[in-house]
Each structure stands twice: as C-alpha cells, then as structure tokens.
Amino acid sequence: MKPFLLISTRSEDDAADSEYASMLALGGLAEAELERLRLEAEPLPDLDLEAYSGIILGGSPFTSSVPDEHKSDTQRRVEAELSGLLDVLVERDYPFFGACYGIGTLARHIGGVLDGTYSEPISAPVISLTDEGRADPVLAGLPTSFQAFVGHKEACTHLPESAVILATSEHCPVQMFRVRSNLYGTQFHPELTLEALVERMTVYRHAGYFDPDDFDEVHREVAAADVSAAGQILTNFVRRYAR
C-alpha cells in the first residue's frame, strides 16, 4: 500500500505527536503507512502525488480569517504553500481529508467565507448527516446523528455551490463538506479520542479555546460524550483510498 501523507502545522511537539498518533489509531494505519510533514517547520517540498494514497491536513493553532497583517511570516508561508497544493489537488480530484484547520483551508480555497460567527468552544455537539451525507461512501455505516469533539475559533459561513454539505449541527451549519468526488473537510475532529482531546486541551489551555479556569469542568463535560462513531470517518477514508 502507498502511504498517506499527514501535513501538520502545529509547532508544539506534544500536540503534533498526539495528532499523528491519533491519525494512526483511528485510520488503522501503521507508521510506515502514514508519513508526516510538519509544514510549520519546513517548506513544502515538491510532492510526487503518485507516491501517496491521499493527503490529510490536520488542525492548527493558526486562525485563517484574521487579517494578513496579524499573521506571522510562517503562517503566511504555510497558507501560500497549501493554496498552491490545493490548486493541484482540486484540479486532479485527488483524495484529501482536512480536519478543523483543514476544512477552513479547503473552504477558503474554493471561495468560501470563513469567520468567527459559528465558533465553538471545546465540546462534543451532536452532528447530523444531510441527505447527501447519508449517501456518501466516506460516511457509510455512521448513524444519522452522532457526537464529535470540536473546538475552533472560526468556521464556514458560506460555501460556493461546488461544495456539497454532508453534515451540520445546531450551532455550526457546516460541519462537513465534499468538493468534487474525493476532497473532504470536517469542522469537528474525527481523530480525537477523549485521551487525545485532554492532551490537546493541556497544550492549548491558554490559547483561547476555553476559559483555563474551567479546565476540570470542560473535562467532565467531554468525558460524558460518546464520540466513537466519528472515528469511523477516518477509517472509511483510509479504506476507500488506500492503493
């Protein structure tokens, strides 16, 4: 099997390593089957897309919708390189899965609007599949409604007609969409188990995703959630595109 490529943009080693481990576990992948590129640390190399089964873009502390003058040089470089890559991926309808920062990056690339209107604190809302979502092979076997972990400062408020909304929730209308046949984005984190979420909460305790004084309360609330169904999405993506 050709490996998948995980593109990470987290400068915190603990968060980056935890994300990679989560993608391995929920994707059912061995380390040799998931290469990792930390784009915040090195420029995007010339990729031979024929060497991979697909590309996964994880979450990030970057906020895409802030004005460019408030972005670091690293963030501006990362966004420019991802935009160039997506030019190719969208044109080729190449297998792509973006979670949280990944969905925002894909949405902006196709002309969507991203802002703080539908931000969500660390929590586990109920995600509901649309009719299109129920028919999509990457969502095969999932219940019509399920819980998933979220925590984001921005989200899609508008998508062009070229995007197909696959999942929604009460407080965030765009929780998952597809572009063409093979490019996907989720606002929620299908890769996160409770343990992985708590690790991430610890790393980003003072990053504005929740009141740091409420850490224990947030922990208790998310611990009561059953997010097991959400992980099936990554499993399905890997099974569908492994080659």
Short mmCIF file of C-alpha atoms in Angstrom, two decimals, residues 101-210:
data_model
loop_
_atom_site.label_atom_id
_atom_site.label_comp_id
_atom_site.label_asym_id
_atom_site.label_seq_id
_atom_site.Cartn_x
_atom_site.Cartn_y
_atom_site.Cartn_z
CA TYR A 101 -7.95 23.95 10.10
CA GLY A 102 -8.10 21.62 7.11
CA ILE A 103 -11.75 22.35 6.38
CA GLY A 104 -11.15 26.09 6.63
CA THR A 105 -8.17 25.89 4.29
CA LEU A 106 -10.22 23.97 1.72
CA ALA A 107 -13.23 26.27 2.12
CA ARG A 108 -11.20 29.43 1.57
CA HIS A 109 -9.50 27.89 -1.42
CA ILE A 110 -12.78 27.28 -3.26
CA GLY A 111 -14.17 30.73 -2.43
CA GLY A 112 -15.95 30.07 0.84
CA VAL A 113 -16.29 32.61 3.66
CA LEU A 114 -14.65 31.87 6.99
CA ASP A 115 -15.14 33.93 10.16
CA GLY A 116 -15.95 33.70 13.86
CA THR A 117 -19.74 33.59 13.55
CA TYR A 118 -20.00 29.87 14.26
CA SER A 119 -17.02 29.31 16.52
CA GLU A 120 -17.42 26.58 19.15
CA PRO A 121 -15.63 26.04 22.47
CA ILE A 122 -14.21 22.64 23.40
CA SER A 123 -17.32 20.44 23.47
CA ALA A 124 -19.00 17.43 21.86
CA PRO A 125 -22.07 18.59 19.91
CA VAL A 126 -24.43 16.34 18.01
CA ILE A 127 -23.51 16.16 14.33
CA SER A 128 -26.34 15.40 11.87
CA LEU A 129 -25.84 14.00 8.40
CA THR A 130 -27.58 15.60 5.46
CA ASP A 131 -29.23 13.52 2.75
CA GLU A 132 -26.02 13.84 0.73
CA GLY A 133 -24.01 12.78 3.77
CA ARG A 134 -26.06 9.65 4.28
CA ALA A 135 -25.30 8.67 0.69
CA ASP A 136 -21.56 9.42 0.82
CA PRO A 137 -19.22 6.39 0.99
CA VAL A 138 -16.86 8.07 3.49
CA LEU A 139 -19.80 8.27 5.90
CA ALA A 140 -21.00 4.72 5.29
CA GLY A 141 -22.09 2.92 8.44
CA LEU A 142 -22.42 6.06 10.56
CA PRO A 143 -25.66 6.83 12.36
CA THR A 144 -27.70 9.78 11.14
CA SER A 145 -26.64 11.69 14.27
CA PHE A 146 -23.54 11.25 16.42
CA GLN A 147 -21.31 13.23 18.76
CA ALA A 148 -17.86 14.54 17.87
CA PHE A 149 -15.30 16.75 19.56
CA VAL A 150 -14.96 20.36 18.41
CA GLY A 151 -13.02 23.44 19.43
CA HIS A 152 -12.50 26.21 16.87
CA LYS A 153 -12.42 30.00 16.62
CA GLU A 154 -13.70 30.18 13.04
CA ALA A 155 -15.96 28.23 10.71
CA CYS A 156 -17.59 28.41 7.29
CA THR A 157 -20.44 30.89 6.97
CA HIS A 158 -20.79 30.49 3.20
CA LEU A 159 -19.77 27.87 0.67
CA PRO A 160 -20.00 28.02 -3.13
CA GLU A 161 -22.35 25.68 -4.95
CA SER A 162 -19.39 23.48 -5.87
CA ALA A 163 -19.29 22.22 -2.28
CA VAL A 164 -21.70 19.57 -1.01
CA ILE A 165 -22.60 19.87 2.68
CA LEU A 166 -22.52 16.42 4.26
CA ALA A 167 -23.06 17.20 7.96
CA THR A 168 -24.33 20.03 10.11
CA SER A 169 -25.10 20.82 13.75
CA GLU A 170 -27.35 23.13 15.74
CA HIS A 171 -24.72 25.80 16.31
CA CYS A 172 -22.44 25.31 13.29
CA PRO A 173 -24.18 24.85 9.92
CA VAL A 174 -21.14 23.47 8.07
CA GLN A 175 -19.63 20.55 9.96
CA MET A 176 -18.53 18.56 6.90
CA PHE A 177 -18.48 19.05 3.16
CA ARG A 178 -17.10 17.48 0.00
CA VAL A 179 -15.53 19.11 -3.04
CA ARG A 180 -15.79 17.21 -6.32
CA SER A 181 -15.75 13.47 -5.53
CA ASN A 182 -12.69 12.98 -3.33
CA LEU A 183 -11.86 16.07 -1.25
CA TYR A 184 -13.36 16.24 2.23
CA GLY A 185 -13.32 18.57 5.21
CA THR A 186 -14.70 18.26 8.73
CA GLN A 187 -15.07 21.09 11.24
CA PHE A 188 -15.10 18.51 14.02
CA HIS A 189 -12.15 16.26 14.90
CA PRO A 190 -12.91 12.64 13.94
CA GLU A 191 -9.41 11.61 15.02
CA LEU A 192 -9.82 12.62 18.67
CA THR A 193 -10.44 10.22 21.50
CA LEU A 194 -11.08 11.62 24.98
CA GLU A 195 -7.47 11.00 25.98
CA ALA A 196 -6.17 12.81 22.90
CA LEU A 197 -8.55 15.71 23.45
CA VAL A 198 -7.41 16.16 27.06
CA GLU A 199 -3.78 16.15 25.87
CA ARG A 200 -4.64 18.87 23.37
CA MET A 201 -6.58 20.86 25.99
CA THR A 202 -3.48 20.78 28.18
CA VAL A 203 -1.21 22.05 25.40
CA TYR A 204 -3.63 24.80 24.34
CA ARG A 205 -5.00 25.64 27.78
CA HIS A 206 -4.20 29.34 27.37
CA ALA A 207 -4.87 29.60 23.62
CA GLY A 208 -8.43 30.90 23.86
CA TYR A 209 -10.40 27.74 23.10
CA PHE A 210 -11.91 27.70 26.60
#
